[in-house]
Tab-separated table of C-alpha atoms in Angstrom:
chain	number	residue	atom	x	y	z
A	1	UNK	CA	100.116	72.392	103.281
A	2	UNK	CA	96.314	73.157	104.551
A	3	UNK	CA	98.173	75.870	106.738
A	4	UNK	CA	99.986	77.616	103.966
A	5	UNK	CA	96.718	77.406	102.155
A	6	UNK	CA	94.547	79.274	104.560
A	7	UNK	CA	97.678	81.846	105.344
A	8	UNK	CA	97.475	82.331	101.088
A	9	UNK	CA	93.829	82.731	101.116
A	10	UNK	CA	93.578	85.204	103.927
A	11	UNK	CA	96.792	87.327	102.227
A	12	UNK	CA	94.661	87.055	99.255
A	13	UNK	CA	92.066	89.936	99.510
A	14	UNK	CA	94.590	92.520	100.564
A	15	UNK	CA	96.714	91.502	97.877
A	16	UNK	CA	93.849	91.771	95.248
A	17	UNK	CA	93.132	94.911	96.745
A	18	UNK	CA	96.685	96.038	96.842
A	19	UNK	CA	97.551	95.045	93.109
A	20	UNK	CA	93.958	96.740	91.936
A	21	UNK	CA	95.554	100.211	93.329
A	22	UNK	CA	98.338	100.127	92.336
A	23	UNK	CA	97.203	99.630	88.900
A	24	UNK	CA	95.136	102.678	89.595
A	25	UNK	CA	98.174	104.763	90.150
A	26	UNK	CA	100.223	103.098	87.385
A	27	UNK	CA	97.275	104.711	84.799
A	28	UNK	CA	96.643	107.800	86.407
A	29	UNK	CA	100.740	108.508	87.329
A	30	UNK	CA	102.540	106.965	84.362
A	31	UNK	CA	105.758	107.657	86.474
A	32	UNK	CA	104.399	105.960	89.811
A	33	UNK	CA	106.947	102.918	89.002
A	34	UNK	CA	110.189	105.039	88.798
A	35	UNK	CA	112.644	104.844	91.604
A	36	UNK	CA	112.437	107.886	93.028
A	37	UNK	CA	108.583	107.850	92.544
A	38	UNK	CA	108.523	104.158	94.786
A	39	UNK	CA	111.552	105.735	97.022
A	40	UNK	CA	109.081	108.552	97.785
A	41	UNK	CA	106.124	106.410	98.399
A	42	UNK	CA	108.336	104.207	100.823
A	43	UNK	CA	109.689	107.348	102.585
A	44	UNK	CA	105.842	108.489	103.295
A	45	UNK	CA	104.918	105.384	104.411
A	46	UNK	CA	106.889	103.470	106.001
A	47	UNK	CA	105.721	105.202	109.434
A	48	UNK	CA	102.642	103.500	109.268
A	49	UNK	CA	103.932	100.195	107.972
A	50	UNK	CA	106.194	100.172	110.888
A	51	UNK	CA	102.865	100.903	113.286
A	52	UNK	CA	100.860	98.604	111.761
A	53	UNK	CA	103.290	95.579	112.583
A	54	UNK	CA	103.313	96.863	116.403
A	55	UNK	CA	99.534	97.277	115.821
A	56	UNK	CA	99.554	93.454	114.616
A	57	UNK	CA	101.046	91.686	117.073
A	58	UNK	CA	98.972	92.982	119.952
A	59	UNK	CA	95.921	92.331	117.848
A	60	UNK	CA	97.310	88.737	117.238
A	61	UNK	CA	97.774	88.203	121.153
A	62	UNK	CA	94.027	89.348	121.535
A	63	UNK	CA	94.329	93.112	122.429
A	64	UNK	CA	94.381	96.538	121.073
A	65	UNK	CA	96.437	99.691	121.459
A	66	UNK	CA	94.988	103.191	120.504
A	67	UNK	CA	98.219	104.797	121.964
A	68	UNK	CA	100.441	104.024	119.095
A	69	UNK	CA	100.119	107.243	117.039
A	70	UNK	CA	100.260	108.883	120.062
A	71	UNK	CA	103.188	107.630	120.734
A	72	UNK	CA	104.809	108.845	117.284
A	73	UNK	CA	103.751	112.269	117.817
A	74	UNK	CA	105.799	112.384	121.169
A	75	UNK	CA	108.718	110.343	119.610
A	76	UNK	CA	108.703	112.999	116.414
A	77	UNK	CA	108.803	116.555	119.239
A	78	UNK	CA	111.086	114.544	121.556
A	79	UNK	CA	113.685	114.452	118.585
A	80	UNK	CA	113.328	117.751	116.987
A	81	UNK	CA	113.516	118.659	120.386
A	82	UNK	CA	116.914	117.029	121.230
A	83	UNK	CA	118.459	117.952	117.524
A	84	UNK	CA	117.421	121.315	118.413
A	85	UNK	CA	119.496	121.216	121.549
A	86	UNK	CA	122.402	120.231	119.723
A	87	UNK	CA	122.696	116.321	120.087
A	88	UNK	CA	124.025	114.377	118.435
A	89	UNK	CA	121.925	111.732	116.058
A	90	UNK	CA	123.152	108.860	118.233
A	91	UNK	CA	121.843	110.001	121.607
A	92	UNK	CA	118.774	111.620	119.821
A	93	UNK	CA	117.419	108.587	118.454
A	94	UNK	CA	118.498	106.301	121.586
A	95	UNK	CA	117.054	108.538	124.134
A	96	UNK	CA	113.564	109.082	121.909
A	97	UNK	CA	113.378	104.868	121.536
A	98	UNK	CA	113.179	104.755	125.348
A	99	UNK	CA	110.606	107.746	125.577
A	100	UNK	CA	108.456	104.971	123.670
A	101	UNK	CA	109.378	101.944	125.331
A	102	UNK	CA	108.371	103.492	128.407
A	103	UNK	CA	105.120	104.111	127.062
A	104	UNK	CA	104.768	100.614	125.961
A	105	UNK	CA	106.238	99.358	129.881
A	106	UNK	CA	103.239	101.355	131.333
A	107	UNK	CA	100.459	99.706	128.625
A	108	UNK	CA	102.117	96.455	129.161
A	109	UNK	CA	101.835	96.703	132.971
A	110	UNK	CA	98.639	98.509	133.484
A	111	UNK	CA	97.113	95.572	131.356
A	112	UNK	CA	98.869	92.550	131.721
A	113	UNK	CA	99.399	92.815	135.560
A	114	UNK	CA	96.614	94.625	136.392
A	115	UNK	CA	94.142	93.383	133.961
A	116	UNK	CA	92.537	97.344	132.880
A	117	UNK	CA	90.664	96.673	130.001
A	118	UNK	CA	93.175	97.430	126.716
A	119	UNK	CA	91.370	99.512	125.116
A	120	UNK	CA	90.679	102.014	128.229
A	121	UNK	CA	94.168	101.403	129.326
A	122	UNK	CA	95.622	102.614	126.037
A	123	UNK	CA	92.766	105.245	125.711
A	124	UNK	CA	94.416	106.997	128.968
A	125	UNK	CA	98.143	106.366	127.552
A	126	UNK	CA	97.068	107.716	124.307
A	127	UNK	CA	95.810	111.108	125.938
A	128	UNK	CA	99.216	111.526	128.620
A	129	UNK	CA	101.621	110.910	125.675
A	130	UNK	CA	99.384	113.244	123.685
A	131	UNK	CA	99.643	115.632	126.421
A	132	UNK	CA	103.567	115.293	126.929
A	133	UNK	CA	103.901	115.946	123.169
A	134	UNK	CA	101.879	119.189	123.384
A	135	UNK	CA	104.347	120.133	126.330
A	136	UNK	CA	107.271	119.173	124.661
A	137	UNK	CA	106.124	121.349	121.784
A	138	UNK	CA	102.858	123.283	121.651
A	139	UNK	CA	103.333	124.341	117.860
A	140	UNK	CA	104.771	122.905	114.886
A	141	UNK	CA	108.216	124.061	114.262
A	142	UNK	CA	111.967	122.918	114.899
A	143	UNK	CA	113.766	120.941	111.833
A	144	UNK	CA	115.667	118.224	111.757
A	145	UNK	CA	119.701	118.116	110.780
A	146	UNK	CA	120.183	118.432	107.272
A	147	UNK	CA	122.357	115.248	107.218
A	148	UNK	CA	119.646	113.114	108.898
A	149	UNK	CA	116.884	114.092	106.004
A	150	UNK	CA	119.229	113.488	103.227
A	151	UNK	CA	120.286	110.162	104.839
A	152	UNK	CA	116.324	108.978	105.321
A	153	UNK	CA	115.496	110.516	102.197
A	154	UNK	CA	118.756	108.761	99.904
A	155	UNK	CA	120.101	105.501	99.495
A	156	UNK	CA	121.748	102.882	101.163
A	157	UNK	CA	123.706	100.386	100.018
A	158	UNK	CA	121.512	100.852	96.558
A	159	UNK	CA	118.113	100.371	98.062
A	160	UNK	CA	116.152	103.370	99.919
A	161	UNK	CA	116.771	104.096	103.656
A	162	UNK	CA	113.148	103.599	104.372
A	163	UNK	CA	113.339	100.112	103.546
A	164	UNK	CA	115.120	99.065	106.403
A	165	UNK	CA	113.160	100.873	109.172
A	166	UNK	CA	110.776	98.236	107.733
A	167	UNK	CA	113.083	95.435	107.894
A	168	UNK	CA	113.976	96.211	111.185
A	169	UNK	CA	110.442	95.865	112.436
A	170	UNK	CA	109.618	92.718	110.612
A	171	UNK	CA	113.175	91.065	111.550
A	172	UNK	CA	111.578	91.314	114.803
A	173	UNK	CA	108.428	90.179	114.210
A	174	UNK	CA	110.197	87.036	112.248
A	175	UNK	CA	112.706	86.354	115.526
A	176	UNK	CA	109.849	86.337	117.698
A	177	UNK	CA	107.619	84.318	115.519
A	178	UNK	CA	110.225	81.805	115.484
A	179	UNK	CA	110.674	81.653	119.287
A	180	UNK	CA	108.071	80.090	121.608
A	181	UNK	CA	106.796	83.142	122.045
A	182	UNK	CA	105.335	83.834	118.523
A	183	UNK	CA	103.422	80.043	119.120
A	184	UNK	CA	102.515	81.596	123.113
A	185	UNK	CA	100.795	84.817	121.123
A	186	UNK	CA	98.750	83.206	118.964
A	187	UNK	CA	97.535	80.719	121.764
A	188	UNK	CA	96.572	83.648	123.983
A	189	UNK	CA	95.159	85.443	121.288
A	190	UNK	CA	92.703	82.285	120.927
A	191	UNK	CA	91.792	81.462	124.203
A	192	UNK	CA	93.340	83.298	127.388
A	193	UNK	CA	92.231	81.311	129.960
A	194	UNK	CA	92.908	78.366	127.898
A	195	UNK	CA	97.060	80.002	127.488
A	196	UNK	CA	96.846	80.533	131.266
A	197	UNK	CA	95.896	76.670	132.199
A	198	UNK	CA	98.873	75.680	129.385
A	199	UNK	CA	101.395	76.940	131.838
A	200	UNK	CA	102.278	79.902	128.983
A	201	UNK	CA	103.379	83.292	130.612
A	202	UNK	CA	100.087	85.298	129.631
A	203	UNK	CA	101.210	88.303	131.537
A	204	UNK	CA	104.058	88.655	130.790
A	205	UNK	CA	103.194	87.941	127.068
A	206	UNK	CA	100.763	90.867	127.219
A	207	UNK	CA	103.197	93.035	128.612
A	208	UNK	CA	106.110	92.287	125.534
A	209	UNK	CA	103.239	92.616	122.950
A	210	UNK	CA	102.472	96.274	124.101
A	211	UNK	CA	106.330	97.218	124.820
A	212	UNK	CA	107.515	95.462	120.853
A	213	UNK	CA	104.046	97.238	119.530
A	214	UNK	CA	105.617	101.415	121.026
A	215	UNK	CA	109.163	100.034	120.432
A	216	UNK	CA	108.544	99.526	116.328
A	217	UNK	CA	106.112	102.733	116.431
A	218	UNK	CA	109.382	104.773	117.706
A	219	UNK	CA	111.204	103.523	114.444
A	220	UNK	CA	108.110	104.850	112.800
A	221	UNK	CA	108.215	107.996	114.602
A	222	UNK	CA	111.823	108.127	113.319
A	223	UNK	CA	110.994	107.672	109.927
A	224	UNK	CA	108.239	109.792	110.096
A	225	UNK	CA	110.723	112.875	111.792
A	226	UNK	CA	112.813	111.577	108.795
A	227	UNK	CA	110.349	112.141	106.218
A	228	UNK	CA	108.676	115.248	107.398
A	229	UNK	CA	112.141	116.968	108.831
A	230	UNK	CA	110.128	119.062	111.542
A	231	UNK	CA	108.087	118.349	114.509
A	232	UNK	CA	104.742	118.324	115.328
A	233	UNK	CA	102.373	117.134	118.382
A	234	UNK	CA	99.920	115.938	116.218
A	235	UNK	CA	101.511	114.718	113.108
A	236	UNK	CA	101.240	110.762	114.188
A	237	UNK	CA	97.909	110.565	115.916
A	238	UNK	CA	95.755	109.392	112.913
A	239	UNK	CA	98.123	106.296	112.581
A	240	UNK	CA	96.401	104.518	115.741
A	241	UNK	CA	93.438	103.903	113.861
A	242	UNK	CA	94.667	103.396	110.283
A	243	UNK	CA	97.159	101.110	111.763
A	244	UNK	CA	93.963	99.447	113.551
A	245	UNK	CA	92.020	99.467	109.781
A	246	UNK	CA	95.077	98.049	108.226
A	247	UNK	CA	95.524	94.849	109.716
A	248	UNK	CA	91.613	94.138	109.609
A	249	UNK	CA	92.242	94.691	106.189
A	250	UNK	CA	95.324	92.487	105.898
A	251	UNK	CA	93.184	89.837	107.539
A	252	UNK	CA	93.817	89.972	111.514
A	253	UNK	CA	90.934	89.153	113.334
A	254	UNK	CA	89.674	91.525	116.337
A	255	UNK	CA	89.296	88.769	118.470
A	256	UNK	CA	92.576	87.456	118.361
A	257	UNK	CA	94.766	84.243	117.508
A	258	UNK	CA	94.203	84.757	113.778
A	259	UNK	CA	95.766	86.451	110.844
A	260	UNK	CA	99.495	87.056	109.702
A	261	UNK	CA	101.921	89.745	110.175
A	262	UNK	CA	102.439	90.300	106.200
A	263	UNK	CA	98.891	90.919	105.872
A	264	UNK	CA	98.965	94.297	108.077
A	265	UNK	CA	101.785	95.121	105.901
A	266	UNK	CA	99.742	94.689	102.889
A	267	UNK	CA	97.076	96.840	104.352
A	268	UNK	CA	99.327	99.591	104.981
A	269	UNK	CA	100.302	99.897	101.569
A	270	UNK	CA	97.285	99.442	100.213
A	271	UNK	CA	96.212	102.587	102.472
A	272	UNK	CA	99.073	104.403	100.899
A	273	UNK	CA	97.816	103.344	97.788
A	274	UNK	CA	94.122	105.133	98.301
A	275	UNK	CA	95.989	108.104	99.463
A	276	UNK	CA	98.251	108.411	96.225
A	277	UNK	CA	95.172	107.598	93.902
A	278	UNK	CA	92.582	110.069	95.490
A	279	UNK	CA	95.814	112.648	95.120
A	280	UNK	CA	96.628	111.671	91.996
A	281	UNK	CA	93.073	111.621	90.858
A	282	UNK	CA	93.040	115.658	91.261
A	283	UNK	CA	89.658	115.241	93.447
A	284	UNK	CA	88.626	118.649	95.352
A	285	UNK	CA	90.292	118.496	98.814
A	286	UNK	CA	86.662	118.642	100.051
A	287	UNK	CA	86.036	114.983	98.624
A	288	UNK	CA	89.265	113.360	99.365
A	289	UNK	CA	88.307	112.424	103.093
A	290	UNK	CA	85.338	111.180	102.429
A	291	UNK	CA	86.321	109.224	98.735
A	292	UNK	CA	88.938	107.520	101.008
A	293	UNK	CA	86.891	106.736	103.842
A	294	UNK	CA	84.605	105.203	101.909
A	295	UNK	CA	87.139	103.213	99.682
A	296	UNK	CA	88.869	101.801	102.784
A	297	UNK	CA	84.956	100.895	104.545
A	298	UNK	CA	84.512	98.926	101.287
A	299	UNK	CA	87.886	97.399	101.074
A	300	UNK	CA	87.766	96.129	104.917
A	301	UNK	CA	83.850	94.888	104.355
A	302	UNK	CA	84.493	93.153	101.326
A	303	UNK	CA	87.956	92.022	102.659
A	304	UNK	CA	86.400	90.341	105.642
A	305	UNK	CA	83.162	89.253	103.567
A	306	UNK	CA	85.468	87.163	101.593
A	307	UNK	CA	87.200	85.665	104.397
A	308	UNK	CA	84.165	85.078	106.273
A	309	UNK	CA	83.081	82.986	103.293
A	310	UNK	CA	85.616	81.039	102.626
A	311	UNK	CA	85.805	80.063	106.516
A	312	UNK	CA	81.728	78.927	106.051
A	313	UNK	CA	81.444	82.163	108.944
A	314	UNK	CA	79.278	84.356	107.052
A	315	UNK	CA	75.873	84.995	107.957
C-alpha cells in the first residue's frame, strides 16, 4: 500500500501536467479529441514514446544513453535504404532491428565490461551511428512503400497501428519487470557496488539495459520511417535528449533506482502535448523554440520541486 502510494504520487505531477495540456489543446483545437485527430497525434509520437521507455530503463539501472536518437536516424536511412533496393518489408524491418541492436551490443559492452563512463561511451556511439547515417544517406530523400505508410498510418484491428509499436515496447518493459531482472535494475540503479556484493549480474545487467534501450528505439525508428515515409540522417537526433527530459519529467531520478516506467510515458506525451499547443496556438515560428523550451524547463523544475517535497528532499 505505502508503495503504490509513493508510485501514485510520483505519476502525479506528470499527470497534472499532462491533463493541464491537454485541456489546452481541447480549447484551442475543438477537434483535438476526434479519432483521426488522437490517431494523428499517436502516429507523431509514438517514436519518442517508444525512446523514452529505452531511455527509462537505463536511467532506472543508473546510466544514461545519448545515442538513442542517433540510433533512429540510422534505423530510419537504413530502411528507406533497403525499400529502395527493393526488399521486401519483412527483411527491411528485421535487418534495420539488428543495425540497432548492434549499436546497443557495443554501448552495453564498452560500459558494462569495460566500465567507460556512459555518458562518454554513448557520446562516441552517438557520433559513429550519426556518421553511418550520413553515409548511408547524405540528403533527405528516398520514400517508403506506399503499403507500409497506409498500414502505420490506418487501423488495426479497430485501434491505430501506432498503438502497438507502443505496446510492444512496454510488453517488454512489463516481462522484464516481472522477472528478477526488473528487481536486479532497480537494485543497481541504487547502489552498484552494493548489486555487485548481492551476487546480482551487474554487467551483464548494464549490458541488456543498453541493448533493450536501441532495440525499442529501432521500433521507434520504424514508426518514425512510418510516420514521416522518407528518410533522413538527422530526423531522430533531437529524441536523445527529449527522451532524457521526459522521464525526469515522468519522475525518474538521474541517479538511479527510482521512478516508474509509465511516468516516462507520461512525459512523452506531455512533450507532444507542448508541441501541439505552441502549434496550435499560431505563435511565430521564431517563438515556438523558445515558448517550448521554457514550458518544458518549468514543467521538469516544478515536476521535481514537487517530488522533492513530498520526499522531505528539498532544500
Amino acid at each position: 500500500m505505502i508503495t503504490m502510494r509513493i508510485l501514485k504520487w510520483n505519476l502525479l505531477p506528470v499527470f497534472g501536467l499532462m491533463i493541464v495540456f491537454l485541456i489546452l489543446n481541447i480549447i484551442i483545437t475543438p477537434g483535438f479529441l476526434s479519432l483521426s485527430s488522437l490517431a494523428g497525434f499517436i502516429s507523431s509520437y509514438a517514436p519518442l514514446i517508444c525512446v523514452s521507455i529505452g531511455s527509462a530503463v537505463v536511467m532506472l539501472g543508473g546510466g544514461i544513453d545519448i545515442s538513442l536518437g542517433a540510433i533512429v536516424s540510422l534505423v530510419n536511412v537504413m530502411l528507406i535504404t533497403l525499400f529502395g533496393k527493393g526488399w521486401g518489408m519483412g527483411a527491411a524491418l528485421g535487418s534495420a532491428l539488428v543495425v540497432a541492436i548492434l549499436v546497443g551490443i557495443l554501448n552495453g559492452f564498452v560500459i558494462g565490461f569495460l566500465r567507460v563512463n556512459p555518458l562518454l561511451a554513448t557520446f562516441s556511439t552517438s557520433s559513429v551511428a550519426a556518421g553511418l547515417a550520413l553515409w548511408v544517406m547524405p540528403t533527405p530523400g528516398g520514400q517508403a512503400p506506399m503499403d507500409f505508410v497506409q498500414l502505420y498510418n490506418g487501423l488495426l484491428f479497430s485501434i491505430p497501428t501506432p498503438v502497438y509499436f507502443i505496446l510492444i515496447a512496454l510488453v517488454l518493459w512489463i516481462f522484464i519487470k516481472m522477472t528478477p531482472a526488473g528487481i536486479w535494475l532497480f537494485a543497481l540503479g541504487r547502489d552498484e557496488r552494493k548489486a555487485y556484493v548481492s551476487a546480482i549480474p551487474v554487467q551483464w545487467m548494464q549490458f541488456f539495459t543498453y541493448v533493450f534501450a536501441a532495440f525499442v528505439s529501432g521500433i521507434g525508428a520504424i514508426a518514425l520511417t512510418g510516420s514521416v515515409g522518407s528518410g533522413d540522417p538527422l530526423v531522430g537526433l533531437p529524441l536523445s535528449l527529449n527522451a532524457i527530459a521526459a522521464c525526469v519529467i515522468g519522475g525518474i531520478s538521474l541517479l538511479g533506482g527510482s521512478g516508474e516506467v509509465m511516468g516516462a510515458i507520461f512525459g512523452a506525451i506531455f512533450l507532444g502535448l507542448v508541441t501541439t499547443t505552441v502549434l496550435a496556438a499560431q505563435i511565430s515560428p521564431f517563438y515556438q523554440d523558445l515558448l517550448s523550451g521554457v514550458i518544458i524547463l518549468m514543467g521538469v523544475l516544478g515536476a521535481t520541486w514537487l517530488r522533492g517535497k513530498r520526499t522531505g528532499l528539498t532544500y
